[in-house]
PDB file of C-alpha atoms in Angstrom:
ATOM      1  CA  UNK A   1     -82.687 -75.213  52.591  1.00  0.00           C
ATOM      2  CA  UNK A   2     -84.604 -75.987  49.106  1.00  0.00           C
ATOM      3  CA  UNK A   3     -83.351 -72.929  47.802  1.00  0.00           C
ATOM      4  CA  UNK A   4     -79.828 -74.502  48.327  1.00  0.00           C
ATOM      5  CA  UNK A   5     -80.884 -77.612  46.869  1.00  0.00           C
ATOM      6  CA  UNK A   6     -82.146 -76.020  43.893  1.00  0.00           C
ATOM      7  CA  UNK A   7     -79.387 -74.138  43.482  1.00  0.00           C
ATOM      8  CA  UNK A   8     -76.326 -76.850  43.371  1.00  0.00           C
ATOM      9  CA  UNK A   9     -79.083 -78.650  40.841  1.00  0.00           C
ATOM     10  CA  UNK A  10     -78.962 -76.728  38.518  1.00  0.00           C
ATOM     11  CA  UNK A  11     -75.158 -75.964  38.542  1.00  0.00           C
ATOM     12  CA  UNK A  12     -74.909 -79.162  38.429  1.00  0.00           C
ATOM     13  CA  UNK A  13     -76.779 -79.648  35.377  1.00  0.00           C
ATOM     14  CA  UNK A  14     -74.808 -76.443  33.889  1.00  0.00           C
ATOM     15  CA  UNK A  15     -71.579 -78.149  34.698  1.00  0.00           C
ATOM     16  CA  UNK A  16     -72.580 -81.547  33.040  1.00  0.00           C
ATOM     17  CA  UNK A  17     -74.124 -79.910  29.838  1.00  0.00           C
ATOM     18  CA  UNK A  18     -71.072 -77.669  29.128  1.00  0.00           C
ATOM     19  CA  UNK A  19     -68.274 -80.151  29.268  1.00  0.00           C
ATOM     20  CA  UNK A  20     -70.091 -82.819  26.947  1.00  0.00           C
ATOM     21  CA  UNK A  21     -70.283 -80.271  23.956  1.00  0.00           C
ATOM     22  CA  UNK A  22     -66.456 -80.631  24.092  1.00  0.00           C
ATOM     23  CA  UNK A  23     -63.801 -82.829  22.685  1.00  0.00           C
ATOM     24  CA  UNK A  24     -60.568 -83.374  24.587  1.00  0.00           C
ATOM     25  CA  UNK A  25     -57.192 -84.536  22.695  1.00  0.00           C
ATOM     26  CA  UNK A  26     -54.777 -85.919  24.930  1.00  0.00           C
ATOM     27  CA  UNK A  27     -51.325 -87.575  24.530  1.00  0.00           C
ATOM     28  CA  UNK A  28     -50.692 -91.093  24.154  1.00  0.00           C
ATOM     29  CA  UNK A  29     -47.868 -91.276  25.923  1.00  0.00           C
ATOM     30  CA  UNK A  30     -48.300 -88.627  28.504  1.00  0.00           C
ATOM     31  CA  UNK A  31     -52.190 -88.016  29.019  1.00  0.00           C
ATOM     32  CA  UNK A  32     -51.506 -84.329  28.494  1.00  0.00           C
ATOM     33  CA  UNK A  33     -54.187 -82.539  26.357  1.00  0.00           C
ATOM     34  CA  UNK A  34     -52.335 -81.433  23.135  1.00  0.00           C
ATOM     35  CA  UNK A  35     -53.099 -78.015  22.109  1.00  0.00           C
ATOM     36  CA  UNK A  36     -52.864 -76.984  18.050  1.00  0.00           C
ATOM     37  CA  UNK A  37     -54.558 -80.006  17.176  1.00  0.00           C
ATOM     38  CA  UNK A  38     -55.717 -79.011  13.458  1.00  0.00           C
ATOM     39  CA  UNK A  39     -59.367 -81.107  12.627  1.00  0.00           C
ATOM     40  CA  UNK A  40     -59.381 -81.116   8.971  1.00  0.00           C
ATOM     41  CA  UNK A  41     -62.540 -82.125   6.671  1.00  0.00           C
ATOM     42  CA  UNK A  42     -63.027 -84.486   4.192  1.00  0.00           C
ATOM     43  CA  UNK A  43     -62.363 -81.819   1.616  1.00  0.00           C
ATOM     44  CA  UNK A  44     -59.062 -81.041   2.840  1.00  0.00           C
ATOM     45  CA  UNK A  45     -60.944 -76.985   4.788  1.00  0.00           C
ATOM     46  CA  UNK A  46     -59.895 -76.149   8.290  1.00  0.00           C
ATOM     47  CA  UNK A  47     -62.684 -76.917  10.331  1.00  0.00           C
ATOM     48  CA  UNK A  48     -61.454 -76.559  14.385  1.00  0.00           C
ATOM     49  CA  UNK A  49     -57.842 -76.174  16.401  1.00  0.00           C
ATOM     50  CA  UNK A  50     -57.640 -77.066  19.471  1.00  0.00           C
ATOM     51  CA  UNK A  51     -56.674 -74.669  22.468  1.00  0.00           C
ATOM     52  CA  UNK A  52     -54.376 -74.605  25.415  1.00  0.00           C
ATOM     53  CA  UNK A  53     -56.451 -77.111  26.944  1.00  0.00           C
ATOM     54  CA  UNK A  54     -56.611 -79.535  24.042  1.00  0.00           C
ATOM     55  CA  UNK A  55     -60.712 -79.056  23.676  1.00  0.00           C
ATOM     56  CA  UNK A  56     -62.551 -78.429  20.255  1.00  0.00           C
ATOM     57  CA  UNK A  57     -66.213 -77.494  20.626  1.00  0.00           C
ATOM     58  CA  UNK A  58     -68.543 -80.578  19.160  1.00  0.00           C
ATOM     59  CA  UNK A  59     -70.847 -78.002  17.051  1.00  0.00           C
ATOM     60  CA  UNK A  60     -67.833 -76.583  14.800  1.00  0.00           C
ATOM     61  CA  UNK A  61     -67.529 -80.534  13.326  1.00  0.00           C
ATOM     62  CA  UNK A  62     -71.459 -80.705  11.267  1.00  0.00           C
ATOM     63  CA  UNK A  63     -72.301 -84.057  10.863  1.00  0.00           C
ATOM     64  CA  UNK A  64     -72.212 -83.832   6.844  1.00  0.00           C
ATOM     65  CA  UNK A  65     -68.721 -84.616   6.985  1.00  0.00           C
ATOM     66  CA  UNK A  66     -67.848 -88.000   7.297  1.00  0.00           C
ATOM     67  CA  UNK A  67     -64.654 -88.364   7.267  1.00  0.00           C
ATOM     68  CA  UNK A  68     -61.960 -85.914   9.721  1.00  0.00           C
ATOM     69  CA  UNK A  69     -58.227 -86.058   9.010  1.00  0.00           C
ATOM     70  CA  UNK A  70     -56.824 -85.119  13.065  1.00  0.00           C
ATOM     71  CA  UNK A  71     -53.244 -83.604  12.279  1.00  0.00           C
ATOM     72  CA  UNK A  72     -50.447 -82.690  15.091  1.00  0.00           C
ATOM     73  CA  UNK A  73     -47.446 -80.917  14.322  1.00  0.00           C
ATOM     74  CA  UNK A  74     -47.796 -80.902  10.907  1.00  0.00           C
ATOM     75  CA  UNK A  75     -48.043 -84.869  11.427  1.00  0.00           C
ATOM     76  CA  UNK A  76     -51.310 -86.785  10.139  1.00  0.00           C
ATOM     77  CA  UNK A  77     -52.095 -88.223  13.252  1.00  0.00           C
ATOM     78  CA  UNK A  78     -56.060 -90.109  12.657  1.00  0.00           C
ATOM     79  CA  UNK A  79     -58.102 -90.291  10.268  1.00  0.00           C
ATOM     80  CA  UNK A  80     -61.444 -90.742  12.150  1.00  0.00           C
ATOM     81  CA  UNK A  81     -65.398 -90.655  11.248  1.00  0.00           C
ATOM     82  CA  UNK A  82     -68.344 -88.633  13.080  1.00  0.00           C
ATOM     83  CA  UNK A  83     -69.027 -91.815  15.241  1.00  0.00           C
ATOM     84  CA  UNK A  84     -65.359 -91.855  16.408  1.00  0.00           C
ATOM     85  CA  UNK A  85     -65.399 -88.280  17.851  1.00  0.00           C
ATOM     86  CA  UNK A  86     -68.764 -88.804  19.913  1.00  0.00           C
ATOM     87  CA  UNK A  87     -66.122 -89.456  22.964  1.00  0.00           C
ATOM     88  CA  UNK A  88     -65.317 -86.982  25.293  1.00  0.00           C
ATOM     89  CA  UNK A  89     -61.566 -87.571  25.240  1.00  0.00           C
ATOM     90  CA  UNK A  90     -59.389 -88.713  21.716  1.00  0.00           C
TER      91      UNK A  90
END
């Protein structure tokens, strides 16, 4: 019975540490996650898309940029700062 206990623990623990290293861009309107979202740097470089799900791994934004330009179809979308993308879902 510990063993079991132990077990669904440390999944649990897994589970919680893999989904907060991830961003999540949903719709407005819809609350659909948007895939192809384009993160751009304050230097105007490519730094993450986001996939099928609409996520974008935290570690590909480094903290030395300030400043992200979020585009959608080829649509400026946000400008937002480091602090701004600390949530789980944009």
């Amino acid at each position: 019975m510990k063993r079991i206990y132990l077990l669904y623990i440390v999944f649990s623990l897994i589970s919680v540490f893999t989904n907060a290293q991830t961003i999540t861009f949903v719709s407005e309107i819809n609350s659909k996650p948007l895939s192809k979202v384009s993160v751009f740097g304050k230097d105007g470089s490519i730094l993450a898309f986001s996939d099928i799900d609409g996520k974008i791994d935290k570690q590909a934004l480094p903290q030395s940029q300030e400043k992200f330009q979020i585009v959608y179809n080829n649509f400026p979308v946000a400008s937002l700062s480091f602090a701004d993308l600390d949530k789980d879902v944009i």
